[in-house]
Amino acid sequence: MKNTFLSLVFIVLASASINAQIKEGAIIYDMKIEGFPPEQLAMMGDMESKTTFKNGKSLVEVKSIMFNQQMASDENGMIMLMDQMGNKIAMIQTKAELDQLTQSNYKPSDPKIEYRNEKKSIAGYECKKAIVTIIDEDKVENKIEIWYSDAFENPNKNQANVQNIINNIKGLPFEYSTTMGPMSIKMVAKEVSTAKVLDTVFNLSTEGYQIMTTEELKAMSGGK
């Protein structure tokens, strides 16, 4: 009886280990941009994005010839640093501020997620297909194809700053596209690490950066 009980305990622990999602690591994406004039795309050069994540925190880094951007976020808010050829700007927002911003702008309804049986390998991991359907501000239905790995926890799911297009996916997105006006960005994972991540990675310093509000940043870029 004792041996049987111990066997059951080991089986339960083994199953928990198998089913547990990886909550710590990093993923690097190739970024393909369309919608800009060819000369602008040539100036930007090759682009990549790296997402480092650990227990509900994430750091997204985007690098190109013309600019570097870092955004650290968790359930309490976000901090973003932008360096465009030496012009350094920072923006800090708490969860309350982000919630207020969301309420003052158009907020899409919760997306409909359809999980498909299709699978493919991306960056050495088996990924599954999901179709996310959202209704935009003009009442137009948009479908987004996402390939994700449920071996990893989705680091976006509890984040204050991420729109709900991908944060309800039950895994880490490995390939997807997003559209902003005439511009579209396709992200495809090319490298994945499950190494331990130091907590200090998410502590961004604003030293040397001009701190601006969302309104100031929009005004500077010609937005309303």
PDB file of N, CA and C in Angstrom, residues 4-55:
ATOM      1  N   THR A   4       2.375   1.772  -3.370  1.00  0.00           N
ATOM      2  CA  THR A   4       1.358   2.228  -4.317  1.00  0.00           C
ATOM      3  C   THR A   4       1.104   3.712  -4.147  1.00  0.00           C
ATOM      4  N   PHE A   5       1.014   4.167  -2.903  1.00  0.00           N
ATOM      5  CA  PHE A   5       0.788   5.583  -2.621  1.00  0.00           C
ATOM      6  C   PHE A   5       1.934   6.437  -3.155  1.00  0.00           C
ATOM      7  N   LEU A   6       3.186   5.982  -2.914  1.00  0.00           N
ATOM      8  CA  LEU A   6       4.345   6.728  -3.389  1.00  0.00           C
ATOM      9  C   LEU A   6       4.369   6.788  -4.915  1.00  0.00           C
ATOM     10  N   SER A   7       3.967   5.695  -5.545  1.00  0.00           N
ATOM     11  CA  SER A   7       3.921   5.665  -7.005  1.00  0.00           C
ATOM     12  C   SER A   7       2.931   6.684  -7.535  1.00  0.00           C
ATOM     13  N   LEU A   8       1.765   6.789  -6.879  1.00  0.00           N
ATOM     14  CA  LEU A   8       0.754   7.753  -7.292  1.00  0.00           C
ATOM     15  C   LEU A   8       1.260   9.183  -7.121  1.00  0.00           C
ATOM     16  N   VAL A   9       1.984   9.431  -6.020  1.00  0.00           N
ATOM     17  CA  VAL A   9       2.536  10.760  -5.772  1.00  0.00           C
ATOM     18  C   VAL A   9       3.516  11.134  -6.881  1.00  0.00           C
ATOM     19  N   PHE A  10       4.396  10.203  -7.245  1.00  0.00           N
ATOM     20  CA  PHE A  10       5.375  10.485  -8.295  1.00  0.00           C
ATOM     21  C   PHE A  10       4.698  10.748  -9.633  1.00  0.00           C
ATOM     22  N   ILE A  11       3.621   9.985  -9.919  1.00  0.00           N
ATOM     23  CA  ILE A  11       2.892  10.179 -11.163  1.00  0.00           C
ATOM     24  C   ILE A  11       2.272  11.563 -11.218  1.00  0.00           C
ATOM     25  N   VAL A  12       1.667  11.996 -10.099  1.00  0.00           N
ATOM     26  CA  VAL A  12       1.042  13.319 -10.033  1.00  0.00           C
ATOM     27  C   VAL A  12       2.087  14.422 -10.215  1.00  0.00           C
ATOM     28  N   LEU A  13       3.237  14.278  -9.533  1.00  0.00           N
ATOM     29  CA  LEU A  13       4.291  15.277  -9.643  1.00  0.00           C
ATOM     30  C   LEU A  13       4.856  15.332 -11.058  1.00  0.00           C
ATOM     31  N   ALA A  14       5.020  14.163 -11.670  1.00  0.00           N
ATOM     32  CA  ALA A  14       5.535  14.114 -13.034  1.00  0.00           C
ATOM     33  C   ALA A  14       4.564  14.775 -13.998  1.00  0.00           C
ATOM     34  N   SER A  15       3.273  14.519 -13.810  1.00  0.00           N
ATOM     35  CA  SER A  15       2.259  15.115 -14.685  1.00  0.00           C
ATOM     36  C   SER A  15       2.247  16.622 -14.534  1.00  0.00           C
ATOM     37  N   ALA A  16       2.366  17.118 -13.314  1.00  0.00           N
ATOM     38  CA  ALA A  16       2.391  18.559 -13.079  1.00  0.00           C
ATOM     39  C   ALA A  16       3.588  19.196 -13.761  1.00  0.00           C
ATOM     40  N   SER A  17       4.728  18.487 -13.719  1.00  0.00           N
ATOM     41  CA  SER A  17       5.929  19.003 -14.347  1.00  0.00           C
ATOM     42  C   SER A  17       5.779  19.063 -15.856  1.00  0.00           C
ATOM     43  N   ILE A  18       5.150  18.028 -16.430  1.00  0.00           N
ATOM     44  CA  ILE A  18       4.959  17.984 -17.877  1.00  0.00           C
ATOM     45  C   ILE A  18       4.018  19.091 -18.330  1.00  0.00           C
ATOM     46  N   ASN A  19       2.949  19.318 -17.574  1.00  0.00           N
ATOM     47  CA  ASN A  19       1.920  20.271 -17.979  1.00  0.00           C
ATOM     48  C   ASN A  19       2.260  21.718 -17.629  1.00  0.00           C
ATOM     49  N   ALA A  20       3.235  21.920 -16.758  1.00  0.00           N
ATOM     50  CA  ALA A  20       3.587  23.275 -16.348  1.00  0.00           C
ATOM     51  C   ALA A  20       4.197  24.033 -17.514  1.00  0.00           C
ATOM     52  N   GLN A  21       3.756  25.272 -17.714  1.00  0.00           N
ATOM     53  CA  GLN A  21       4.292  26.089 -18.792  1.00  0.00           C
ATOM     54  C   GLN A  21       5.564  26.799 -18.346  1.00  0.00           C
ATOM     55  N   ILE A  22       6.472  26.999 -19.289  1.00  0.00           N
ATOM     56  CA  ILE A  22       7.709  27.715 -19.027  1.00  0.00           C
ATOM     57  C   ILE A  22       7.382  29.197 -18.847  1.00  0.00           C
ATOM     58  N   LYS A  23       7.831  29.779 -17.732  1.00  0.00           N
ATOM     59  CA  LYS A  23       7.486  31.161 -17.407  1.00  0.00           C
ATOM     60  C   LYS A  23       8.682  32.103 -17.450  1.00  0.00           C
ATOM     61  N   GLU A  24       9.808  31.615 -17.924  1.00  0.00           N
ATOM     62  CA  GLU A  24      11.026  32.416 -17.873  1.00  0.00           C
ATOM     63  C   GLU A  24      11.885  32.121 -19.093  1.00  0.00           C
ATOM     64  N   GLY A  25      12.371  33.176 -19.743  1.00  0.00           N
ATOM     65  CA  GLY A  25      13.218  32.979 -20.907  1.00  0.00           C
ATOM     66  C   GLY A  25      13.217  34.187 -21.820  1.00  0.00           C
ATOM     67  N   ALA A  26      13.538  33.951 -23.085  1.00  0.00           N
ATOM     68  CA  ALA A  26      13.589  35.040 -24.068  1.00  0.00           C
ATOM     69  C   ALA A  26      13.319  34.485 -25.459  1.00  0.00           C
ATOM     70  N   ILE A  27      12.733  35.309 -26.312  1.00  0.00           N
ATOM     71  CA  ILE A  27      12.436  34.919 -27.683  1.00  0.00           C
ATOM     72  C   ILE A  27      12.787  36.091 -28.600  1.00  0.00           C
ATOM     73  N   ILE A  28      13.484  35.788 -29.693  1.00  0.00           N
ATOM     74  CA  ILE A  28      13.887  36.811 -30.657  1.00  0.00           C
ATOM     75  C   ILE A  28      13.107  36.609 -31.946  1.00  0.00           C
ATOM     76  N   TYR A  29      12.518  37.698 -32.442  1.00  0.00           N
ATOM     77  CA  TYR A  29      11.711  37.663 -33.656  1.00  0.00           C
ATOM     78  C   TYR A  29      12.382  38.441 -34.781  1.00  0.00           C
ATOM     79  N   ASP A  30      12.239  37.928 -36.004  1.00  0.00           N
ATOM     80  CA  ASP A  30      12.486  38.737 -37.186  1.00  0.00           C
ATOM     81  C   ASP A  30      11.253  39.599 -37.408  1.00  0.00           C
ATOM     82  N   MET A  31      11.455  40.862 -37.780  1.00  0.00           N
ATOM     83  CA  MET A  31      10.344  41.771 -38.040  1.00  0.00           C
ATOM     84  C   MET A  31      10.320  42.157 -39.517  1.00  0.00           C
ATOM     85  N   LYS A  32       9.209  41.906 -40.175  1.00  0.00           N
ATOM     86  CA  LYS A  32       9.037  42.286 -41.568  1.00  0.00           C
ATOM     87  C   LYS A  32       7.955  43.367 -41.641  1.00  0.00           C
ATOM     88  N   ILE A  33       8.311  44.527 -42.185  1.00  0.00           N
ATOM     89  CA  ILE A  33       7.384  45.659 -42.237  1.00  0.00           C
ATOM     90  C   ILE A  33       6.971  45.921 -43.678  1.00  0.00           C
ATOM     91  N   GLU A  34       5.681  46.146 -43.863  1.00  0.00           N
ATOM     92  CA  GLU A  34       5.149  46.520 -45.172  1.00  0.00           C
ATOM     93  C   GLU A  34       4.283  47.771 -45.009  1.00  0.00           C
ATOM     94  N   GLY A  35       4.133  48.520 -46.104  1.00  0.00           N
ATOM     95  CA  GLY A  35       3.272  49.704 -46.071  1.00  0.00           C
ATOM     96  C   GLY A  35       4.024  51.004 -46.113  1.00  0.00           C
ATOM     97  N   PHE A  36       5.362  50.965 -45.924  1.00  0.00           N
ATOM     98  CA  PHE A  36       6.190  52.154 -46.045  1.00  0.00           C
ATOM     99  C   PHE A  36       6.776  52.223 -47.456  1.00  0.00           C
ATOM    100  N   PRO A  37       7.107  53.413 -47.926  1.00  0.00           N
ATOM    101  CA  PRO A  37       7.812  53.519 -49.211  1.00  0.00           C
ATOM    102  C   PRO A  37       9.133  52.746 -49.150  1.00  0.00           C
ATOM    103  N   PRO A  38       9.569  52.165 -50.268  1.00  0.00           N
ATOM    104  CA  PRO A  38      10.799  51.355 -50.285  1.00  0.00           C
ATOM    105  C   PRO A  38      12.022  52.082 -49.737  1.00  0.00           C
ATOM    106  N   GLU A  39      12.120  53.384 -50.010  1.00  0.00           N
ATOM    107  CA  GLU A  39      13.292  54.122 -49.534  1.00  0.00           C
ATOM    108  C   GLU A  39      13.317  54.214 -48.004  1.00  0.00           C
ATOM    109  N   GLN A  40      12.132  54.318 -47.375  1.00  0.00           N
ATOM    110  CA  GLN A  40      12.074  54.344 -45.913  1.00  0.00           C
ATOM    111  C   GLN A  40      12.428  52.988 -45.321  1.00  0.00           C
ATOM    112  N   LEU A  41      11.938  51.927 -45.949  1.00  0.00           N
ATOM    113  CA  LEU A  41      12.269  50.582 -45.483  1.00  0.00           C
ATOM    114  C   LEU A  41      13.766  50.323 -45.593  1.00  0.00           C
ATOM    115  N   ALA A  42      14.379  50.815 -46.669  1.00  0.00           N
ATOM    116  CA  ALA A  42      15.822  50.631 -46.851  1.00  0.00           C
ATOM    117  C   ALA A  42      16.607  51.351 -45.762  1.00  0.00           C
ATOM    118  N   MET A  43      16.126  52.534 -45.362  1.00  0.00           N
ATOM    119  CA  MET A  43      16.796  53.304 -44.315  1.00  0.00           C
ATOM    120  C   MET A  43      16.698  52.602 -42.963  1.00  0.00           C
ATOM    121  N   MET A  44      15.572  51.920 -42.713  1.00  0.00           N
ATOM    122  CA  MET A  44      15.381  51.240 -41.436  1.00  0.00           C
ATOM    123  C   MET A  44      16.223  49.968 -41.344  1.00  0.00           C
ATOM    124  N   GLY A  45      16.484  49.327 -42.492  1.00  0.00           N
ATOM    125  CA  GLY A  45      17.305  48.133 -42.489  1.00  0.00           C
ATOM    126  C   GLY A  45      16.607  46.949 -41.851  1.00  0.00           C
ATOM    127  N   ASP A  46      17.381  45.906 -41.581  1.00  0.00           N
ATOM    128  CA  ASP A  46      16.827  44.710 -40.941  1.00  0.00           C
ATOM    129  C   ASP A  46      16.428  45.039 -39.505  1.00  0.00           C
ATOM    130  N   MET A  47      15.296  44.491 -39.083  1.00  0.00           N
ATOM    131  CA  MET A  47      14.800  44.746 -37.733  1.00  0.00           C
ATOM    132  C   MET A  47      14.543  43.441 -37.006  1.00  0.00           C
ATOM    133  N   GLU A  48      14.748  43.480 -35.705  1.00  0.00           N
ATOM    134  CA  GLU A  48      14.412  42.330 -34.874  1.00  0.00           C
ATOM    135  C   GLU A  48      13.868  42.805 -33.540  1.00  0.00           C
ATOM    136  N   SER A  49      13.099  41.939 -32.917  1.00  0.00           N
ATOM    137  CA  SER A  49      12.503  42.245 -31.613  1.00  0.00           C
ATOM    138  C   SER A  49      12.819  41.109 -30.659  1.00  0.00           C
ATOM    139  N   LYS A  50      13.188  41.461 -29.453  1.00  0.00           N
ATOM    140  CA  LYS A  50      13.485  40.461 -28.426  1.00  0.00           C
ATOM    141  C   LYS A  50      12.563  40.669 -27.233  1.00  0.00           C
ATOM    142  N   THR A  51      11.873  39.617 -26.827  1.00  0.00           N
ATOM    143  CA  THR A  51      11.027  39.665 -25.638  1.00  0.00           C
ATOM    144  C   THR A  51      11.636  38.781 -24.564  1.00  0.00           C
ATOM    145  N   THR A  52      11.996  39.395 -23.441  1.00  0.00           N
ATOM    146  CA  THR A  52      12.491  38.659 -22.277  1.00  0.00           C
ATOM    147  C   THR A  52      11.384  38.632 -21.248  1.00  0.00           C
ATOM    148  N   PHE A  53      11.108  37.467 -20.671  1.00  0.00           N
ATOM    149  CA  PHE A  53       9.964  37.358 -19.768  1.00  0.00           C
ATOM    150  C   PHE A  53      10.300  36.518 -18.539  1.00  0.00           C
ATOM    151  N   LYS A  54       9.608  36.847 -17.450  1.00  0.00           N
ATOM    152  CA  LYS A  54       9.789  36.110 -16.198  1.00  0.00           C
ATOM    153  C   LYS A  54       8.615  36.388 -15.272  1.00  0.00           C
ATOM    154  N   ASN A  55       7.844  35.360 -14.984  1.00  0.00           N
ATOM    155  CA  ASN A  55       6.783  35.424 -13.972  1.00  0.00           C
ATOM    156  C   ASN A  55       5.911  36.681 -14.080  1.00  0.00           C
TER     157      ASN A  55
END
